[in-house]
mmCIF file of C-alpha atoms in Angstrom:
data_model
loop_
_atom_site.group_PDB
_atom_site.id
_atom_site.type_symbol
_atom_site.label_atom_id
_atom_site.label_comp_id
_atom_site.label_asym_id
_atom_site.label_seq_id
_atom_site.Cartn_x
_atom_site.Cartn_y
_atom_site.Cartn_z
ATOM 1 C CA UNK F 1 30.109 30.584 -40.794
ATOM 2 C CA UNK F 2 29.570 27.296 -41.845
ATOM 3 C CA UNK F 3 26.513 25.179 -41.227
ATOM 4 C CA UNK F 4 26.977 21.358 -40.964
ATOM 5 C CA UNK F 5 23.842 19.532 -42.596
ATOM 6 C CA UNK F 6 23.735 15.609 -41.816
ATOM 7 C CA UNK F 7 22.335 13.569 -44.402
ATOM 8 C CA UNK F 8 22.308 9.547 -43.137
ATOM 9 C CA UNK F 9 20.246 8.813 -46.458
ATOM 10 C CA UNK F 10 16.829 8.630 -44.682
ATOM 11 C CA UNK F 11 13.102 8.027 -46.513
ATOM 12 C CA UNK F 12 10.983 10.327 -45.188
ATOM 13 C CA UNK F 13 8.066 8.361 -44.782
ATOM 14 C CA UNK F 14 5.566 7.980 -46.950
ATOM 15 C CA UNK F 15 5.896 9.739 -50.516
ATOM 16 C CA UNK F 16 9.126 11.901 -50.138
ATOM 17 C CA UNK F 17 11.778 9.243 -51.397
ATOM 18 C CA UNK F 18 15.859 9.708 -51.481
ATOM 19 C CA UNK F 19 17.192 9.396 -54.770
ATOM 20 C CA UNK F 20 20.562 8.128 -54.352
ATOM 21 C CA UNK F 21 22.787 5.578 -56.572
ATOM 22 C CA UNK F 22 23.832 2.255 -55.014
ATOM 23 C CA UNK F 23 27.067 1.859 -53.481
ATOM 24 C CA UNK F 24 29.543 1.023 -56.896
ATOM 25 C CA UNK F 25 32.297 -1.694 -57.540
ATOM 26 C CA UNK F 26 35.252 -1.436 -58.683
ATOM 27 C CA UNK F 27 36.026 -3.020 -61.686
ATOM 28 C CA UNK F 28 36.554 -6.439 -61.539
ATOM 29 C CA UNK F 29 39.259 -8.362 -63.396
ATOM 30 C CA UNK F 30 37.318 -11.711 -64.005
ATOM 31 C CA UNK F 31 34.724 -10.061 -66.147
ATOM 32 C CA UNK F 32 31.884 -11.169 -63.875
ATOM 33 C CA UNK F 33 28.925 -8.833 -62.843
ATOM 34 C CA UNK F 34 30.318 -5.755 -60.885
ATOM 35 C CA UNK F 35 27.372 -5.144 -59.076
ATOM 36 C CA UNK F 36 26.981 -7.543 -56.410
ATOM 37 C CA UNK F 37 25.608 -7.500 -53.019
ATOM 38 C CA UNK F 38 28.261 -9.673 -51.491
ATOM 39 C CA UNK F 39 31.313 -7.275 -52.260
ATOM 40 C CA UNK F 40 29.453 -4.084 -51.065
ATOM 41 C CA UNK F 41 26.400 -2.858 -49.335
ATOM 42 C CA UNK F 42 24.026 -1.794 -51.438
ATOM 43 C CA UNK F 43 22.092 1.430 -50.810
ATOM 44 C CA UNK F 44 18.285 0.397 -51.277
ATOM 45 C CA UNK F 45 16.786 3.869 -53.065
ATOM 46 C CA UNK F 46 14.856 5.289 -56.411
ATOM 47 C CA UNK F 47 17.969 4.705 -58.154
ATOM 48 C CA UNK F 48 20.297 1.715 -58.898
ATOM 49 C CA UNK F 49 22.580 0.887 -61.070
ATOM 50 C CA UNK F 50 23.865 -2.124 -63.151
ATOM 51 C CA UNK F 51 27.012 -2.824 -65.159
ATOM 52 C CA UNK F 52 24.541 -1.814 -68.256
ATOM 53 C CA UNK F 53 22.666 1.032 -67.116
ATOM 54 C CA UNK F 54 20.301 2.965 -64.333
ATOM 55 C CA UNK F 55 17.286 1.707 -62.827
ATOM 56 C CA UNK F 56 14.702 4.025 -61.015
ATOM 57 C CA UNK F 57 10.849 4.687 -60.516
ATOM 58 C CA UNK F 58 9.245 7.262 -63.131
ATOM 59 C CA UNK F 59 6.435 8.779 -60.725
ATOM 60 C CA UNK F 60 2.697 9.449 -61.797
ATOM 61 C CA UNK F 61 0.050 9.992 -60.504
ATOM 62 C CA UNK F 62 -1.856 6.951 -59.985
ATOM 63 C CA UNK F 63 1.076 4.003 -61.239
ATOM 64 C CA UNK F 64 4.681 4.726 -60.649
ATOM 65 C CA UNK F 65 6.243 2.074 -63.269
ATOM 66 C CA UNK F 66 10.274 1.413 -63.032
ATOM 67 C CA UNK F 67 12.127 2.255 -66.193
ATOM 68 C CA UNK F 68 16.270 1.782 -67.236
ATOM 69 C CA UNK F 69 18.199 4.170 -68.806
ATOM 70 C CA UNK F 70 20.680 2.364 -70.985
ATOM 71 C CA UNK F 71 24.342 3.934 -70.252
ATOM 72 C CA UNK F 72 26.200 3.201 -73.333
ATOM 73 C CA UNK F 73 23.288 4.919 -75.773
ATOM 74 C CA UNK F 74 21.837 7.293 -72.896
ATOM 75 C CA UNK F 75 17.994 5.627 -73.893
ATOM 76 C CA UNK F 76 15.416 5.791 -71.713
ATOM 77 C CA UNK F 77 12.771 3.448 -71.288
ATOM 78 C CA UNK F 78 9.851 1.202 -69.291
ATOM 79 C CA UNK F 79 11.267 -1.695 -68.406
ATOM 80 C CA UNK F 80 8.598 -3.680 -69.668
ATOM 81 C CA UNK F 81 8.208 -5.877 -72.775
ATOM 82 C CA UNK F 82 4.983 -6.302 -73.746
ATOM 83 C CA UNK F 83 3.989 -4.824 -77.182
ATOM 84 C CA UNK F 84 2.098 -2.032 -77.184
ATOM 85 C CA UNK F 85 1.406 -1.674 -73.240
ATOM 86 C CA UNK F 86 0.811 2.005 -71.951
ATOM 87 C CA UNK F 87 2.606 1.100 -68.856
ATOM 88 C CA UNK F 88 -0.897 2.551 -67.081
ATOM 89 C CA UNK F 89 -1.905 -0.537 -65.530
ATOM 90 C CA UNK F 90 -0.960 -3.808 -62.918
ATOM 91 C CA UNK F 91 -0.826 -5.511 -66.204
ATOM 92 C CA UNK F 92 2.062 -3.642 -67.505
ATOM 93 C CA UNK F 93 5.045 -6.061 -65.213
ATOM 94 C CA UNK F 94 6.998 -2.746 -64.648
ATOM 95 C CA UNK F 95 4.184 -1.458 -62.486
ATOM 96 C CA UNK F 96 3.109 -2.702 -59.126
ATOM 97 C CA UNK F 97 0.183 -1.092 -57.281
ATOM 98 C CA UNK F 98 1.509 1.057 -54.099
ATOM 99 C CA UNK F 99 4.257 3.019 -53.160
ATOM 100 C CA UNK F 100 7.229 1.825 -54.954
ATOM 101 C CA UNK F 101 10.925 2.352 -54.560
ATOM 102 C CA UNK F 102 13.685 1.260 -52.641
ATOM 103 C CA UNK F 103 15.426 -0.717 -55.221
ATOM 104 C CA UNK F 104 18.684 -2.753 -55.407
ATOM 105 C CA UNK F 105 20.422 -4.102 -58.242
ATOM 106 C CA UNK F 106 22.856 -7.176 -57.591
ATOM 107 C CA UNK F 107 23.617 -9.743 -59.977
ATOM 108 C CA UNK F 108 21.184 -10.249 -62.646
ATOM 109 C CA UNK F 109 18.121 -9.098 -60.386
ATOM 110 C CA UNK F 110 16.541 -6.191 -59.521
ATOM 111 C CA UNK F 111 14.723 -6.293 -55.619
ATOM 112 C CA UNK F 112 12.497 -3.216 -54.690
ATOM 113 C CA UNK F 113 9.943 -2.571 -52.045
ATOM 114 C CA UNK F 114 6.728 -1.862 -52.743
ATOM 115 C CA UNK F 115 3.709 -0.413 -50.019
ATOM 116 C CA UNK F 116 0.117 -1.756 -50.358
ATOM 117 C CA UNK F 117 -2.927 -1.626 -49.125
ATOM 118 C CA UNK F 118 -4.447 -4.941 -49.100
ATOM 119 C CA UNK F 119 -8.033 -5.780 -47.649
ATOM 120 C CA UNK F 120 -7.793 -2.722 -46.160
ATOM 121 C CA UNK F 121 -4.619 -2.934 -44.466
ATOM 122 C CA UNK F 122 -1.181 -2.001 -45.215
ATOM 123 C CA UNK F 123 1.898 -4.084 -46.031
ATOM 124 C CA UNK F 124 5.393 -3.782 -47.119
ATOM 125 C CA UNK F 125 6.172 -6.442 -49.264
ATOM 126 C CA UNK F 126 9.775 -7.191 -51.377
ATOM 127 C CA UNK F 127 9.787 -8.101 -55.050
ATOM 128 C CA UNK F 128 12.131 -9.243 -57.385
ATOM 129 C CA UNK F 129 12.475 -9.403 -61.282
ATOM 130 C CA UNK F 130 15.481 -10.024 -64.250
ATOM 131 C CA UNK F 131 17.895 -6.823 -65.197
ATOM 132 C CA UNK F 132 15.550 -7.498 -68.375
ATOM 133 C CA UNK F 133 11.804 -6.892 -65.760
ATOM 134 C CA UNK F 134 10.893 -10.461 -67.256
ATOM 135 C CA UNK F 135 10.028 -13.014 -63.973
ATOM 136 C CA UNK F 136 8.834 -10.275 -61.221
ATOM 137 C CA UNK F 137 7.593 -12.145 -58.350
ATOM 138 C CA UNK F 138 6.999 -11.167 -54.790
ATOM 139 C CA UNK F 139 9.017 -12.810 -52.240
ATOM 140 C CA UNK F 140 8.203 -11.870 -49.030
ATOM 141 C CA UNK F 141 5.571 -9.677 -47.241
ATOM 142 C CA UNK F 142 6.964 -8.108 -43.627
ATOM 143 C CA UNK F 143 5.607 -8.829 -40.541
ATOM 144 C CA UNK F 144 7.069 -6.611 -38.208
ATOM 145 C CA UNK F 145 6.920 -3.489 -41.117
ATOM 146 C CA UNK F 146 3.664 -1.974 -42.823
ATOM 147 C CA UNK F 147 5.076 1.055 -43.568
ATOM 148 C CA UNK F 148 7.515 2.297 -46.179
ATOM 149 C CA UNK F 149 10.790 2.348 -44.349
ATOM 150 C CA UNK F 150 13.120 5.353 -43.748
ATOM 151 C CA UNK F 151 16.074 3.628 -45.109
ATOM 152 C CA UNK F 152 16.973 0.313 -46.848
ATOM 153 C CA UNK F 153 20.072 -1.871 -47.487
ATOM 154 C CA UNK F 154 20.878 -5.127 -49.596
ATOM 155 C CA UNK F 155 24.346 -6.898 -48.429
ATOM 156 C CA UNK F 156 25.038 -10.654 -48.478
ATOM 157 C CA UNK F 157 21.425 -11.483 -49.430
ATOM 158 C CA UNK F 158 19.842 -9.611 -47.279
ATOM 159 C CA UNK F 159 17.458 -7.079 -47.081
ATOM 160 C CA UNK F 160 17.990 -4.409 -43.796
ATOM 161 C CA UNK F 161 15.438 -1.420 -43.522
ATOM 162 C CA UNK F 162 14.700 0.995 -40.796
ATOM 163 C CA UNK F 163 10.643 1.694 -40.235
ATOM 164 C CA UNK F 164 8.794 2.798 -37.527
ATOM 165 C CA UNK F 165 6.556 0.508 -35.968
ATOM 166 C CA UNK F 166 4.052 1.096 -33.192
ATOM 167 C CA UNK F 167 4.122 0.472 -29.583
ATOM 168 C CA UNK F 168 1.175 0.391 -26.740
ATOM 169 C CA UNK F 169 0.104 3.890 -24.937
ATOM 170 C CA UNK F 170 1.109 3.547 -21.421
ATOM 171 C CA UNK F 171 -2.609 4.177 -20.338
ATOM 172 C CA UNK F 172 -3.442 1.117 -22.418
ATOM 173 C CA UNK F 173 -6.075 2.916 -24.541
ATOM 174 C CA UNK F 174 -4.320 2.149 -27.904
ATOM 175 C CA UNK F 175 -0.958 1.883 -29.927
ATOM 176 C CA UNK F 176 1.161 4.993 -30.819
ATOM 177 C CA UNK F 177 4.336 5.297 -33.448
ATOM 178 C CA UNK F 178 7.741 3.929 -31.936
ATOM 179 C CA UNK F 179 10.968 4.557 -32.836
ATOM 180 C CA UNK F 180 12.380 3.137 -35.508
ATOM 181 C CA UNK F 181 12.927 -0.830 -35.793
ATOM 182 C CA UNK F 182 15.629 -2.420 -37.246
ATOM 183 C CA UNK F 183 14.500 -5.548 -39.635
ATOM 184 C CA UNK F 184 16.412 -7.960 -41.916
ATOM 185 C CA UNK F 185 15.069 -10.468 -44.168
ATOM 186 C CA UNK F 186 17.323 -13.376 -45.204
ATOM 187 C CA UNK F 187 16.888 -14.077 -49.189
ATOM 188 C CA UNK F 188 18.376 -17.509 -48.398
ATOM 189 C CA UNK F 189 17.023 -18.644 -45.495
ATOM 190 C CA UNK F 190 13.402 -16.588 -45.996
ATOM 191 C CA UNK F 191 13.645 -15.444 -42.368
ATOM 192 C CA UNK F 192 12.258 -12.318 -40.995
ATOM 193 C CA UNK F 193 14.314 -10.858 -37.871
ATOM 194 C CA UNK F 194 14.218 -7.856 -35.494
ATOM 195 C CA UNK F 195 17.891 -6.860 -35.071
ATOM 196 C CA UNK F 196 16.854 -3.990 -32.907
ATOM 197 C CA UNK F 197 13.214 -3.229 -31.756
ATOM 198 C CA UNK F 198 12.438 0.635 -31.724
ATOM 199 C CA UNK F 199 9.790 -0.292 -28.937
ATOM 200 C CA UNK F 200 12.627 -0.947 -26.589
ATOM 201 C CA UNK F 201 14.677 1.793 -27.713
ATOM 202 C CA UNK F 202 13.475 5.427 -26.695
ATOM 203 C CA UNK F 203 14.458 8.349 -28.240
ATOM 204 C CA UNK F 204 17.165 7.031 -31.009
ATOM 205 C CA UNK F 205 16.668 7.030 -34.333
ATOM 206 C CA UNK F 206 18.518 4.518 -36.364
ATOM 207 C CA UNK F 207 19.097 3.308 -39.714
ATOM 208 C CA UNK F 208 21.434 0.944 -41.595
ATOM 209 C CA UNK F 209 24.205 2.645 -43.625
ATOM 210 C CA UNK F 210 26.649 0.487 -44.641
ATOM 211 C CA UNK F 211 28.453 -3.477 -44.795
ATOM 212 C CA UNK F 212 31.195 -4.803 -43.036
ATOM 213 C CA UNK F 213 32.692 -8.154 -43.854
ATOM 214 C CA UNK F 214 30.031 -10.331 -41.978
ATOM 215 C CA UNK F 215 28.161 -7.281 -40.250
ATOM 216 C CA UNK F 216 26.394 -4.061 -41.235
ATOM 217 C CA UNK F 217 26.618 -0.700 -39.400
ATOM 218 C CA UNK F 218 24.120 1.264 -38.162
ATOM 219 C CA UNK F 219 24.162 4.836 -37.094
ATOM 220 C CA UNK F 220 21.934 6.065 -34.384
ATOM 221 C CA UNK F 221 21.184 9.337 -33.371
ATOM 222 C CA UNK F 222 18.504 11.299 -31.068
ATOM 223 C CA UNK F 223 14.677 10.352 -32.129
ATOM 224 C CA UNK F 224 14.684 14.886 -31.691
ATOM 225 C CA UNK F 225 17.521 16.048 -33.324
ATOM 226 C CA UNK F 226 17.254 19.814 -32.683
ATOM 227 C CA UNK F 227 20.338 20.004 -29.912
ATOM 228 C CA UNK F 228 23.446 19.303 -32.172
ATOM 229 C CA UNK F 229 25.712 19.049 -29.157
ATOM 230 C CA UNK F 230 23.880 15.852 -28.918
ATOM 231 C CA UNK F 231 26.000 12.665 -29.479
ATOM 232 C CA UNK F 232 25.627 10.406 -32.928
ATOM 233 C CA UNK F 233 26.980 7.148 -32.658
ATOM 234 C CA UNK F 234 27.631 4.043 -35.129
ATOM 235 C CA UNK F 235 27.327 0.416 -34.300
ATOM 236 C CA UNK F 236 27.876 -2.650 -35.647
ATOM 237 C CA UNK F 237 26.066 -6.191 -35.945
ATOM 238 C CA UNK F 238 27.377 -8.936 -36.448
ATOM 239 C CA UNK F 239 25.506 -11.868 -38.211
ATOM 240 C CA UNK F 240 27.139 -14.305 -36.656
ATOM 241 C CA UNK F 241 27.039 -13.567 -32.994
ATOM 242 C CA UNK F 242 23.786 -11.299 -32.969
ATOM 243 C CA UNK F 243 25.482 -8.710 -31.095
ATOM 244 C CA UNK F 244 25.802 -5.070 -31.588
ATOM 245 C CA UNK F 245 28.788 -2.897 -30.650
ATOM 246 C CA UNK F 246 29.957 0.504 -30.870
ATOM 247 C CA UNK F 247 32.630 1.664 -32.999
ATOM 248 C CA UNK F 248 32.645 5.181 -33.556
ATOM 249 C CA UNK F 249 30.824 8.109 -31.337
ATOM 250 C CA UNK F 250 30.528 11.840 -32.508
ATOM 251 C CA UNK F 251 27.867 14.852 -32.214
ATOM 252 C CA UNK F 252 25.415 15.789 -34.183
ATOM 253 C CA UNK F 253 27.189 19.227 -35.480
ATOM 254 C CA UNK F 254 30.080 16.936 -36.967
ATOM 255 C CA UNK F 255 29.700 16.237 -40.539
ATOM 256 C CA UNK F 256 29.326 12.366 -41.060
ATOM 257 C CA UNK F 257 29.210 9.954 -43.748
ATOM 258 C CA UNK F 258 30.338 6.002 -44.100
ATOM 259 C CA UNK F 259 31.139 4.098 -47.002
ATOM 260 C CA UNK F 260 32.544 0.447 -46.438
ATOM 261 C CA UNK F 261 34.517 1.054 -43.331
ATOM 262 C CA UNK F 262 35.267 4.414 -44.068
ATOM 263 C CA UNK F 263 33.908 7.672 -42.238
ATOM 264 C CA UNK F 264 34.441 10.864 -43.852
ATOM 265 C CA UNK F 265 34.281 13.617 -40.880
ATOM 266 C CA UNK F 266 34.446 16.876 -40.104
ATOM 267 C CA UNK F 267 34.672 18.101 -37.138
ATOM 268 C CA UNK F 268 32.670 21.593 -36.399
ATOM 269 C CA UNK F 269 33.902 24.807 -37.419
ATOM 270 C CA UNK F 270 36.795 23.362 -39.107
ATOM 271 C CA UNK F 271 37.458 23.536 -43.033
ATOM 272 C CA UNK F 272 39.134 20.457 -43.732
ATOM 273 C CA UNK F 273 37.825 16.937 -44.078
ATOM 274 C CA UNK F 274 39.507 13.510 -42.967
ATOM 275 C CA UNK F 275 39.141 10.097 -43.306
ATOM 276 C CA UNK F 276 38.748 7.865 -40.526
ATOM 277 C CA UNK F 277 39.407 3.715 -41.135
ATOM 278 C CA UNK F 278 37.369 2.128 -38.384
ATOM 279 C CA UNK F 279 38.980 -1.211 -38.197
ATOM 280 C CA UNK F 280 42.238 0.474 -38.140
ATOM 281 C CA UNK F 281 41.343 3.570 -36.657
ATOM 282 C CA UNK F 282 43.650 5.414 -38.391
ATOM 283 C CA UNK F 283 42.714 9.046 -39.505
ATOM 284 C CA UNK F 284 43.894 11.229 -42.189
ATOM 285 C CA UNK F 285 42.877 14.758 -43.766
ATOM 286 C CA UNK F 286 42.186 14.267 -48.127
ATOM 287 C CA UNK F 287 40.774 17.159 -48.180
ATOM 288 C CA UNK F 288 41.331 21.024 -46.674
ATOM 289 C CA UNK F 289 39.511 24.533 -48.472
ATOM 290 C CA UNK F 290 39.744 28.285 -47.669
ATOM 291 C CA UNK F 291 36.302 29.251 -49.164
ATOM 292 C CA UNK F 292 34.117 30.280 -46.539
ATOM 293 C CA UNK F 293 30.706 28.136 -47.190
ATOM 294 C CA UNK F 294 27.361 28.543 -45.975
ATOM 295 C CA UNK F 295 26.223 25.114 -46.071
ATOM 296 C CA UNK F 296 27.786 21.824 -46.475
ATOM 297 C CA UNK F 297 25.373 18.436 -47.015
ATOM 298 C CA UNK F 298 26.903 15.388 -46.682
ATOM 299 C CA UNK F 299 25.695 12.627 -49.520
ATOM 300 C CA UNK F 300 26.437 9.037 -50.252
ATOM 301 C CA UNK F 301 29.603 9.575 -52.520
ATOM 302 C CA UNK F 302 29.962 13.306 -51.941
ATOM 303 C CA UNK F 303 29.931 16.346 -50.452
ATOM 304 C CA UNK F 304 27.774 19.530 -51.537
ATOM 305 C CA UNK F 305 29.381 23.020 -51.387
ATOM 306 C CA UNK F 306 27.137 25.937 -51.268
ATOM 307 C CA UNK F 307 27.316 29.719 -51.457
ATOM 308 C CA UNK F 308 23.503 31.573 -50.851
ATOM 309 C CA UNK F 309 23.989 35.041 -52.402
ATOM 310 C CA UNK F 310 21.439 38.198 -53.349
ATOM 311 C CA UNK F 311 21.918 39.619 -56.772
ATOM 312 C CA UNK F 312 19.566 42.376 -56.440
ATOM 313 C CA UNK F 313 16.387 41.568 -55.021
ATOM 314 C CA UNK F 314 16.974 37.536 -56.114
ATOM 315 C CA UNK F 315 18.326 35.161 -54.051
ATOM 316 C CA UNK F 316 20.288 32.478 -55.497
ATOM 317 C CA UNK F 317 22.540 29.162 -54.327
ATOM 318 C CA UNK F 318 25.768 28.309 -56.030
ATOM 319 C CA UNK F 319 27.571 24.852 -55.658
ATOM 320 C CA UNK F 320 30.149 22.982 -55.930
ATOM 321 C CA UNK F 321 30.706 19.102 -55.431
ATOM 322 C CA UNK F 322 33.614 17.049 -53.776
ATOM 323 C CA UNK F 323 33.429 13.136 -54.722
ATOM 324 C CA UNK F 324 35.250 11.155 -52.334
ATOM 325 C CA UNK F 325 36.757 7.921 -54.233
ATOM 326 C CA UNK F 326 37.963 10.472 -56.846
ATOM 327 C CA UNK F 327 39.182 13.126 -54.595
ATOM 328 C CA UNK F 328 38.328 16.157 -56.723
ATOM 329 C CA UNK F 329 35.557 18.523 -57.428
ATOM 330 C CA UNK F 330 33.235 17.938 -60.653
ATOM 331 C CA UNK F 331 33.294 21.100 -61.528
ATOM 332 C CA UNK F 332 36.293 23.707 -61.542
ATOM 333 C CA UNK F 333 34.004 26.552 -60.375
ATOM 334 C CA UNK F 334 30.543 26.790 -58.391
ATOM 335 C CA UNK F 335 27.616 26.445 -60.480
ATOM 336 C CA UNK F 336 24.239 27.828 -60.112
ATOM 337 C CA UNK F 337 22.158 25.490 -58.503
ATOM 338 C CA UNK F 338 18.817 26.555 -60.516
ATOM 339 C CA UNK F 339 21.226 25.518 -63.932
ATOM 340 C CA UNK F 340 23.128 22.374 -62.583
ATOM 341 C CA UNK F 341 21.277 19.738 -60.028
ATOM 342 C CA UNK F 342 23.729 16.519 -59.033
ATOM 343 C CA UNK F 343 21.300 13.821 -58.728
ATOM 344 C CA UNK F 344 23.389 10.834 -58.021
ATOM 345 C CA UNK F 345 26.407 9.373 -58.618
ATOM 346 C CA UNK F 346 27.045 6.569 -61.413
ATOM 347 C CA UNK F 347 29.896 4.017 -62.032
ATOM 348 C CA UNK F 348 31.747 6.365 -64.553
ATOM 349 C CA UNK F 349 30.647 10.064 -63.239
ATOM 350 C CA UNK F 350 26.839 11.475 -62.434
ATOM 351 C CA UNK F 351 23.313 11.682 -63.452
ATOM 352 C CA UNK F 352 22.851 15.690 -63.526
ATOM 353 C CA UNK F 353 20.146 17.566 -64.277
ATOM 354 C CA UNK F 354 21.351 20.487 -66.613
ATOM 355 C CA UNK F 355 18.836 23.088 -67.535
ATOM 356 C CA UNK F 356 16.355 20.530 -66.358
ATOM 357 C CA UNK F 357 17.407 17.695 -68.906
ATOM 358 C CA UNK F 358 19.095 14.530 -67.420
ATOM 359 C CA UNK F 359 22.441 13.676 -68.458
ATOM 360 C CA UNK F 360 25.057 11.670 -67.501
ATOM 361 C CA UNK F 361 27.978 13.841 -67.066
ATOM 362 C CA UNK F 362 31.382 11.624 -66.933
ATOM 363 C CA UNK F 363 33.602 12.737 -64.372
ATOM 364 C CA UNK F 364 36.893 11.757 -66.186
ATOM 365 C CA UNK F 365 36.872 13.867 -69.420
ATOM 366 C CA UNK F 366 33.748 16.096 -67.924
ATOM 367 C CA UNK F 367 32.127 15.322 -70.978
ATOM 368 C CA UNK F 368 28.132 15.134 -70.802
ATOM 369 C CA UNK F 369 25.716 12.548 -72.328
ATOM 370 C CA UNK F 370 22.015 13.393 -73.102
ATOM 371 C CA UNK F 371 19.876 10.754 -71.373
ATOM 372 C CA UNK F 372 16.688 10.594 -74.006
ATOM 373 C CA UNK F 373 13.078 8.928 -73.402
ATOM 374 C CA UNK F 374 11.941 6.613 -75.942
ATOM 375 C CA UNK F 375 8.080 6.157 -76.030
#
């Protein structure tokens, strides 16, 4: 039997982060910068990508700098220019102090959150620097947000996270966590606005997951998900009237997942996948399989096959992986997962980790590409 796993891309708040790509471009035919947060909403996570290479957060310990992987020579480093820094420090300019990630790369600059603790109480502030991490500067801290949020988006110059913020006991003796607020900060304009306070809005969970023309979407589900019968619903805002609206309703136990204004669905207990166009609200199936799975996660830019099976007295999960732009499976037979981890997607195929090593592994040809740290 299968079982339906919904992924919406949250951050589980504080230190568990989701590692997924940015939403890619197609190629453009002017030659300008692909990557660009007024064609396409932008995914905010601990990986982005740029028409030269990956960005993401190498964790430690105590500092947590950002490097970039370069994707034509597969190098790895800081992204940090000073001569012999250790990258240990605030004075290296790839490391902030905090909880660092959400990051977005559009046009020349990178943006990332960052979490602080400053005179003793936390913020969430938003940063920006060059593709080269030359100019970082910090551009706004939140007032409605402390925390680090469950989810983040960049589209049309502006930021849009989901966070929980607090809300008064009803005996008055103190605050308590609310549901989670919906908050967008205006690059331009350097305004702060609640699209959708989580105060006023018990027991729904809801995050931002995707761009339409002069709107985002947001999908919004029970705060206690446990009852999958329950319904899952995604709206829309429009920037221009303020106004939210509903354009597509399913439960919980349906497989889910937007990109632009497409939702990929499947419906319960049925092996086949379609594609749904909300403005046009035709549907279609792309994709239909006999194999009998025993879980199936829904991602950003794919879907996750997997088989759990006993070989003696070890128990071991073997996958497989649909992308949906491409329409095919990476691989032509299920891998072990313990061998082969997909950890995002890229502009020309994935970043896998094989045997533990990162590569990029390129879709087209299946060839693979050793990604290599340089100290």
């Amino acid at each position: 039997m299968n079982k339906l796993k919904i992924i919406p891309f949250f951050f589980l708040a504080v230190l568990l982060l989701l590692t997924a790509c940015s939403s890619k471009q197609g190629t453009g035919e002017t030659g300008e910068d692909r990557f660009q947060d007024e064609r396409e909403y932008l995914i905010m996570a601990n990986l982005t990508e740029s028409d030269k290479g990956i960005y993401g957060v190498e964790w430690g310990e105590e500092y947590s700098p950002i490097f970039f992987v370069d994707k034509t020579t597969g190098k790895k480093t800081i992204l940090c220019q000073k001569v012999n820094c250790k990258h240990n420090s605030e004075e290296c300019p790839a490391v902030e102090n905090g909880i660092v990630g959400c990051l977005a790369y559009s046009n020349g600059t990178l943006y990332f959150l960052v979490q602080k603790l400053e005179k003793e109480e936390l913020e969430l502030q938003l940063y920006s620097m060059k593709e080269d991490g030359s100019k970082k500067k910090k551009l706004h801290t939140f007032k409605n947000v402390r925390i680090f949020p469950n989810q983040a988006g960049l589209y049309k110059g502006k930021i849009v996270i989901s966070a929980q913020t607090q809300k008064e006991l009803e005996d008055g003796s103190g605050l308590t966590t609310a549901e989670p607020s919906i908050v967008m900060y205006d690059l331009k304009t350097k305004k702060e606005t609640v699209l959708l306070n989580g105060a006023e809005n018990e027991g729904k969970y809801t995050v931002p997951c995707g761009g339409s023309e002069n709107g985002i979407y947001l999908v919004q589900m029970p705060w206690e998900d446990t009852e999958q019968g329950q319904e899952c619903e995604y709206l829309r805002y429009d920037f221009e009237t303020g106004k939210l609206s509903e354009v597509y309703k399913t439960t919980i136990s349906n497989m889910q997942i937007i990109k632009n204004d497409i939702l990929y669905l499947q419906s319960e207990g049925k092996q086949k996948l379609e594609k749904y166009n909300i403005k046009t609200q035709e549907k279609k199936v792309v994709l239909e399989w006999q194999d009998d799975a025993d879980e199936i996660w829904a991602r950003e830019d794919y879907i996750e096959f997997r088989k759990n099976t006993e070989e003696g007295e070890e128990k071991k999960v073997y996958c497989n992986w649909y992308d949906f732009e491409e329409e095919k499976y990476l691989f032509d037979e299920y891998q072990d997962l313990n061998k082969i981890k997909v950890e995002d997607k890229t502009e020309n195929g994935y970043w896998i980790y094989k045997e533990g090593e990162p590569y990029f592994y390129h879709l087209e040809d299946k060839s693979w590409q050793k990604i290599e740290e340089i100290k």
